[in-house]
Coordinates of C-alpha atoms in Angstrom, one line a residue:
M5 CA 0.0 0.2 0.0
I6 CA 1.1 3.7 -0.7
G7 CA -1.3 5.7 1.1
C8 CA -4.7 4.5 0.2
R9 CA -3.5 2.8 -3.1
R10 CA -3.2 -0.9 -3.3
I11 CA -0.1 -1.7 -5.5
P12 CA 0.0 -4.9 -7.1
S13 CA 3.6 -5.8 -6.9
R14 CA 6.7 -4.4 -4.9
Y15 CA 8.6 -4.1 -8.0
G16 CA 7.9 -0.8 -10.0
L17 CA 9.1 1.0 -13.0
A18 CA 11.4 4.0 -12.3
P19 CA 11.2 6.9 -15.2
L20 CA 14.0 7.5 -17.6
A21 CA 13.4 10.8 -19.5
G22 CA 12.5 10.1 -23.1
Y23 CA 12.2 6.3 -22.8
T24 CA 9.6 5.2 -20.3
Q25 CA 6.5 7.0 -21.6
R26 CA 3.0 5.5 -22.0
P27 CA 4.1 3.3 -25.0
F28 CA 6.8 1.5 -23.1
R29 CA 4.9 1.3 -19.9
V30 CA 1.9 -0.4 -21.7
A31 CA 3.9 -2.7 -23.2
L32 CA 5.6 -3.9 -20.2
R33 CA 2.4 -4.2 -18.6
Q34 CA 1.2 -6.7 -21.1
L35 CA 4.0 -8.9 -20.0
G36 CA 3.0 -9.1 -16.3
G37 CA 4.4 -8.5 -12.9
M38 CA 5.0 -4.6 -12.8
G39 CA 3.6 -2.7 -10.2
L40 CA 3.5 1.3 -9.8
A41 CA 5.0 3.3 -12.6
T42 CA 5.8 7.0 -12.7
T43 CA 6.0 9.5 -15.6
D44 CA 9.0 11.0 -16.8
L45 CA 9.3 14.4 -14.6
V46 CA 7.1 17.1 -15.8
H47 CA 7.6 20.9 -14.9
A48 CA 4.9 22.1 -12.9
V49 CA 4.5 25.4 -14.6
K50 CA 4.6 24.0 -18.0
L51 CA 1.8 21.5 -17.0
L52 CA -0.4 24.3 -15.8
S53 CA 0.2 26.3 -19.2
N54 CA -1.0 23.5 -21.2
N55 CA 2.2 23.0 -22.9
A56 CA 1.7 20.3 -25.5
F57 CA 4.8 18.2 -24.6
S58 CA 4.0 18.1 -21.0
Q59 CA 0.5 16.8 -21.8
Q60 CA 2.3 14.2 -23.7
L61 CA 4.4 13.3 -20.9
I62 CA 1.5 12.5 -18.5
A63 CA -0.5 10.5 -21.3
T64 CA -2.0 7.5 -20.0
S65 CA -4.6 4.9 -20.4
P66 CA -6.6 2.4 -18.4
L67 CA -4.0 -0.3 -19.1
D68 CA -1.4 2.0 -17.7
Q69 CA -2.2 1.6 -13.8
P70 CA -1.3 2.1 -11.5
L71 CA 0.6 5.6 -12.3
S72 CA 1.9 8.4 -10.4
V73 CA 2.8 11.7 -12.2
Q74 CA 6.2 13.0 -11.5
L75 CA 6.4 16.7 -10.9
F76 CA 9.1 19.2 -10.5
G77 CA 9.5 22.6 -9.6
A78 CA 10.9 25.2 -6.9
D79 CA 7.7 27.1 -6.3
P80 CA 5.4 25.2 -3.9
T81 CA 2.4 27.1 -5.0
H82 CA 3.0 26.2 -8.8
V83 CA 3.6 22.6 -7.7
A84 CA 0.6 22.2 -5.4
T85 CA -1.6 23.9 -7.9
A86 CA -0.3 21.3 -10.6
A87 CA -1.2 18.3 -8.2
R88 CA -4.4 19.4 -7.7
W89 CA -5.0 19.7 -11.3
L90 CA -3.8 16.2 -11.9
E91 CA -6.3 15.2 -9.1
D92 CA -9.1 16.9 -10.8
L93 CA -8.1 15.0 -13.9
G94 CA -8.4 11.8 -12.2
Y95 CA -4.7 11.0 -11.8
E96 CA -4.2 8.6 -8.2
G97 CA -0.8 9.9 -7.1
V98 CA 1.7 12.4 -7.4
D99 CA 5.7 12.0 -7.2
L100 CA 7.7 14.8 -6.3
N101 CA 11.1 15.0 -7.9
M102 CA 14.0 16.1 -5.7
G103 CA 16.6 13.6 -7.3
C104 CA 17.1 14.9 -10.7
P105 CA 20.7 15.8 -11.1
M106 CA 20.5 17.7 -14.5
A107 CA 21.7 21.2 -14.3
K108 CA 18.9 22.6 -16.3
V109 CA 16.5 21.6 -13.4
N110 CA 18.6 22.2 -10.6
S111 CA 19.3 25.9 -12.0
Q112 CA 15.9 26.4 -11.5
G113 CA 15.9 25.2 -7.9
G114 CA 14.2 22.0 -8.9
G115 CA 15.4 18.5 -8.6
A116 CA 18.2 17.6 -6.2
R117 CA 18.8 21.5 -5.5
L118 CA 15.7 21.1 -3.1
M119 CA 17.7 18.7 -1.0
C120 CA 20.2 21.7 0.0
D121 CA 17.2 23.5 1.6
P122 CA 15.4 20.8 4.0
T123 CA 13.2 23.3 5.4
G124 CA 11.9 24.6 2.2
A125 CA 11.6 21.1 0.8
T126 CA 9.6 20.2 3.7
K127 CA 7.3 23.0 3.1
L128 CA 6.9 21.9 -0.4
V129 CA 5.9 18.6 0.3
A130 CA 3.6 19.9 3.4
L131 CA 1.6 22.2 1.0
V132 CA 1.0 19.6 -1.9
V133 CA -0.2 16.9 0.7
A134 CA -2.6 19.5 2.1
S135 CA -4.0 20.6 -1.3
V136 CA -4.8 16.9 -2.6
S137 CA -6.3 13.8 -1.4
I138 CA -4.4 11.4 -3.4
P139 CA -1.1 9.9 -2.1
V140 CA 2.1 12.2 -2.4
T141 CA 5.4 10.5 -2.5
V142 CA 8.9 11.7 -2.9
K143 CA 12.0 10.8 -5.2
M144 CA 15.3 11.9 -3.8
R145 CA 18.9 11.1 -3.7
L146 CA 21.3 10.3 -0.8
G147 CA 21.8 14.1 -0.9
W148 CA 23.8 16.7 -2.8
D149 CA 27.2 15.2 -2.5
A150 CA 29.3 13.1 0.1
Q151 CA 29.5 15.9 2.7
S152 CA 25.7 16.2 2.8
L153 CA 23.8 13.1 3.2
S154 CA 20.5 14.8 3.9
A155 CA 17.9 12.0 2.8
P156 CA 17.5 10.4 6.2
L157 CA 16.6 13.6 7.6
L158 CA 14.6 14.6 4.9
A159 CA 12.8 11.2 4.7
R160 CA 12.0 11.6 8.2
Q161 CA 10.4 15.3 7.8
F162 CA 8.5 14.4 4.7
E163 CA 7.1 11.5 6.6
E164 CA 5.9 13.9 9.5
V165 CA 4.1 16.1 7.1
G166 CA 2.5 13.5 5.2
A167 CA 4.5 11.8 2.5
A168 CA 3.0 8.5 1.6
A169 CA 6.2 7.0 0.6
I170 CA 9.9 7.7 -0.3
T171 CA 11.9 6.4 -3.3
I172 CA 15.8 6.8 -2.7
H173 CA 18.1 6.5 -5.5
G174 CA 21.5 5.4 -4.0
R175 CA 23.6 7.9 -5.3
T176 CA 24.5 11.7 -4.6
R177 CA 23.5 14.7 -6.9
A178 CA 27.5 15.0 -7.5
Q179 CA 27.6 11.4 -8.6
G180 CA 25.2 11.9 -11.1
F181 CA 24.9 8.5 -12.8
S182 CA 28.4 7.1 -12.1
G183 CA 30.0 5.4 -9.2
K184 CA 28.5 2.7 -7.3
V185 CA 25.1 2.9 -5.6
S186 CA 25.2 3.0 -1.5
R187 CA 23.2 0.4 -0.3
E188 CA 24.2 1.6 3.1
G189 CA 22.8 5.0 2.3
I190 CA 19.5 3.7 1.1
A191 CA 19.3 1.4 4.5
A192 CA 20.0 4.4 6.6
T193 CA 17.0 6.2 5.0
V194 CA 14.9 3.0 5.7
A195 CA 16.0 3.1 9.3
A196 CA 14.9 6.9 9.4
V197 CA 11.1 6.6 9.0
Q198 CA 8.6 5.1 11.2
S199 CA 5.8 3.4 8.9
I200 CA 5.9 4.7 5.3
P201 CA 7.5 2.4 2.6
V202 CA 10.9 3.3 1.4
I203 CA 11.4 2.3 -2.1
G204 CA 15.2 1.5 -3.5
N205 CA 16.5 2.5 -6.7
G206 CA 19.7 2.2 -8.5
D207 CA 21.8 -0.5 -10.5
V208 CA 19.1 -3.0 -10.7
R209 CA 19.5 -5.0 -13.6
T210 CA 18.8 -8.5 -12.7
V211 CA 16.4 -10.6 -10.6
E212 CA 19.2 -11.3 -8.3
D213 CA 19.9 -7.5 -7.9
A214 CA 16.5 -6.8 -7.1
I215 CA 16.1 -9.6 -4.4
S216 CA 19.5 -8.4 -2.7
M217 CA 18.6 -4.7 -2.8
R218 CA 15.5 -5.6 -0.4
R219 CA 17.4 -8.0 1.6
E220 CA 20.6 -5.5 2.2
T221 CA 18.6 -2.3 2.5
G222 CA 15.4 -3.4 4.0
C223 CA 13.3 -1.4 1.6
A224 CA 9.9 -2.1 1.0
A225 CA 9.8 -2.1 -2.8
V226 CA 12.1 -1.5 -5.7
A227 CA 12.0 0.8 -8.7
I228 CA 13.8 -0.5 -11.9
G229 CA 14.6 1.9 -14.7
R230 CA 17.7 1.1 -16.9
G231 CA 17.2 -2.6 -16.0
A232 CA 14.0 -2.6 -17.2
M233 CA 14.9 -1.3 -20.5
L234 CA 17.7 -4.2 -20.5
D235 CA 15.1 -6.8 -19.7
P236 CA 11.7 -6.0 -20.1
W237 CA 10.7 -9.2 -18.5
I238 CA 12.3 -8.5 -15.4
F239 CA 9.0 -7.7 -13.6
R240 CA 7.4 -11.0 -14.7
K241 CA 10.6 -12.8 -13.5
L242 CA 10.4 -11.2 -10.1
H243 CA 6.8 -12.3 -9.8
D244 CA 7.3 -15.8 -10.9
F245 CA 10.6 -16.3 -8.7
E246 CA 8.7 -15.2 -5.5
M247 CA 5.7 -17.3 -6.5
T248 CA 7.7 -20.3 -7.2
G249 CA 11.5 -19.8 -6.8
Q250 CA 12.1 -20.0 -10.3
Y251 CA 11.6 -17.8 -13.6
A252 CA 11.9 -18.4 -17.2
E253 CA 13.3 -16.5 -20.2
P254 CA 11.3 -15.2 -23.0
G255 CA 11.7 -17.0 -26.2
P256 CA 12.6 -15.3 -29.5
E257 CA 9.1 -14.9 -31.0
E258 CA 7.8 -13.3 -27.7
Q259 CA 10.6 -11.0 -27.8
I260 CA 10.1 -10.1 -31.3
Q261 CA 6.3 -9.3 -30.7
F262 CA 7.2 -7.2 -27.7
L263 CA 9.1 -4.9 -29.9
V264 CA 6.2 -4.9 -32.5
T265 CA 3.7 -4.0 -29.3
H266 CA 5.9 -1.2 -28.2
F267 CA 6.2 0.4 -31.7
C268 CA 2.5 0.0 -32.5
E269 CA 1.9 1.9 -28.9
M270 CA 4.4 4.6 -30.0
V271 CA 2.3 5.1 -33.2
D272 CA -1.1 5.3 -31.2
L273 CA 0.4 8.2 -29.2
F274 CA 2.8 9.9 -31.2
G275 CA 1.5 9.2 -34.9
E276 CA 3.8 10.2 -37.6
Q277 CA 6.6 11.0 -35.2
A278 CA 6.7 7.5 -33.9
T279 CA 9.2 6.1 -36.4
R280 CA 11.8 8.8 -35.7
L281 CA 11.2 8.5 -32.0
F282 CA 11.8 4.7 -32.1
R283 CA 14.9 4.7 -33.7
K284 CA 16.9 5.4 -30.1
F285 CA 15.5 2.0 -29.1
A286 CA 16.9 0.1 -32.1
G287 CA 20.4 -0.5 -30.3
W288 CA 18.9 -2.0 -27.3
Y289 CA 16.7 -4.3 -29.4
G290 CA 19.5 -5.1 -31.6
A291 CA 21.5 -6.4 -28.5
R292 CA 18.3 -8.1 -27.0
L293 CA 17.2 -10.2 -30.0
G294 CA 20.5 -10.8 -31.8
I295 CA 19.4 -8.5 -34.8
P296 CA 22.0 -8.8 -37.7
Q297 CA 23.9 -5.7 -38.1
D298 CA 22.4 -4.6 -41.2
L299 CA 18.7 -5.0 -39.9
E300 CA 19.6 -3.2 -36.7
D301 CA 20.9 -0.1 -38.8
R302 CA 17.7 -0.2 -40.9
L303 CA 15.8 -0.2 -37.7
R304 CA 17.6 3.0 -36.6
R305 CA 16.5 4.7 -40.1
V306 CA 13.0 3.4 -40.0
E307 CA 10.8 6.0 -42.1
S308 CA 7.4 4.2 -42.1
L309 CA 5.0 1.6 -40.7
S310 CA 5.2 -0.4 -43.8
E311 CA 9.1 -0.5 -43.7
F312 CA 9.0 -1.3 -39.9
E313 CA 6.8 -4.1 -40.8
E314 CA 9.2 -5.4 -43.6
I315 CA 12.3 -5.2 -41.1
V316 CA 10.4 -7.3 -38.6
A317 CA 9.5 -10.0 -41.1
E318 CA 13.3 -10.3 -42.0
I319 CA 14.0 -10.3 -38.1
R320 CA 11.8 -13.3 -37.8
E321 CA 13.6 -14.9 -41.0
R322 CA 17.1 -14.3 -39.8
H323 CA 16.7 -14.7 -36.0
G324 CA 19.8 -16.5 -34.9
E325 CA 22.5 -15.0 -37.3
E326 CA 23.9 -12.9 -34.3
P327 CA 23.9 -14.5 -30.7
P328 CA 21.4 -12.7 -28.5
R329 CA 22.8 -10.9 -25.6
I330 CA 21.9 -8.8 -22.6
P331 CA 24.6 -6.1 -22.3
T332 CA 26.3 -5.9 -19.0
A333 CA 28.0 -2.8 -19.3
L334 CA 26.2 0.5 -18.0
L335 CA 23.5 1.7 -20.2
K336 CA 24.0 5.1 -21.6
V337 CA 21.9 7.3 -19.5
P338 CA 19.7 9.8 -21.2
N339 CA 20.9 13.4 -21.2
G340 CA 17.3 14.6 -19.9
P341 CA 15.5 16.2 -18.9
N342 CA 13.9 16.6 -22.1
E343 CA 14.8 19.8 -23.9
L344 CA 11.0 20.9 -24.3
W345 CA 9.9 20.9 -20.6

């Protein structure tokens, strides 16, 4: 439970700017096992101004549940007003971003910069909680840098003013996405709160990573971002592992069908832009499916639905020419946040 919300799984999807929008989330949910998902972070002011791109970021559907919208902003009134607007539209949860390390967000006083002002950050959370009846959660890091590990203090204060849950990424803002996740830091945040769930996040790429994250930190749940890009079946595997102690890998046809489902969902949301936006996924699908290099190159340049269908037909015919692989190196982290926020 997060506040009054019943969440079907303790393993959920963490947002990756530009990658985990509605099409990917819906495709994942059709595989099973996924709990709470969170949208890409959305600028509260842009959302209130009816910015078209922000509207696209919060796009959802009945299949895309449970979902929270992640807001960022430095002005408590703007963020609270945006949260109230989302509740009026029927959204069932709001997540406040205090973890984004990007300079563009931090320079506006948002994201991880809020962690430098515990009093102001707590006032922001309190105002949003008081403005809505839906659960309000917070995503943050361990602190600004190694000398200011403020997450335990903030988590305790946020709980006191009504936050329903805390998601903690196990790095500081100074680390960005480099260096090792500190599970000790996540555990310290877990120990700081009285009763609300703390959700661990960072460097979870396998079933074993997720299980050990919970064991070593005591966190109630795990949010998986890049790991779900590497292995979209990770949520189903975790569900099966908890139910039976074992899990199976998807077969080639199921993996190809996931690619098709993802593409079709992108067409449904983005229309003619879908082919261009899908290109950035080509490398990941190429690795996962063992797609021959010439077909992967064509997928990177796909121009139309008919061309996509031709490429998929050839992938089915030529599957096995290259060994499928799940890359073990760090995924390239999106440069986000998106330019158009």
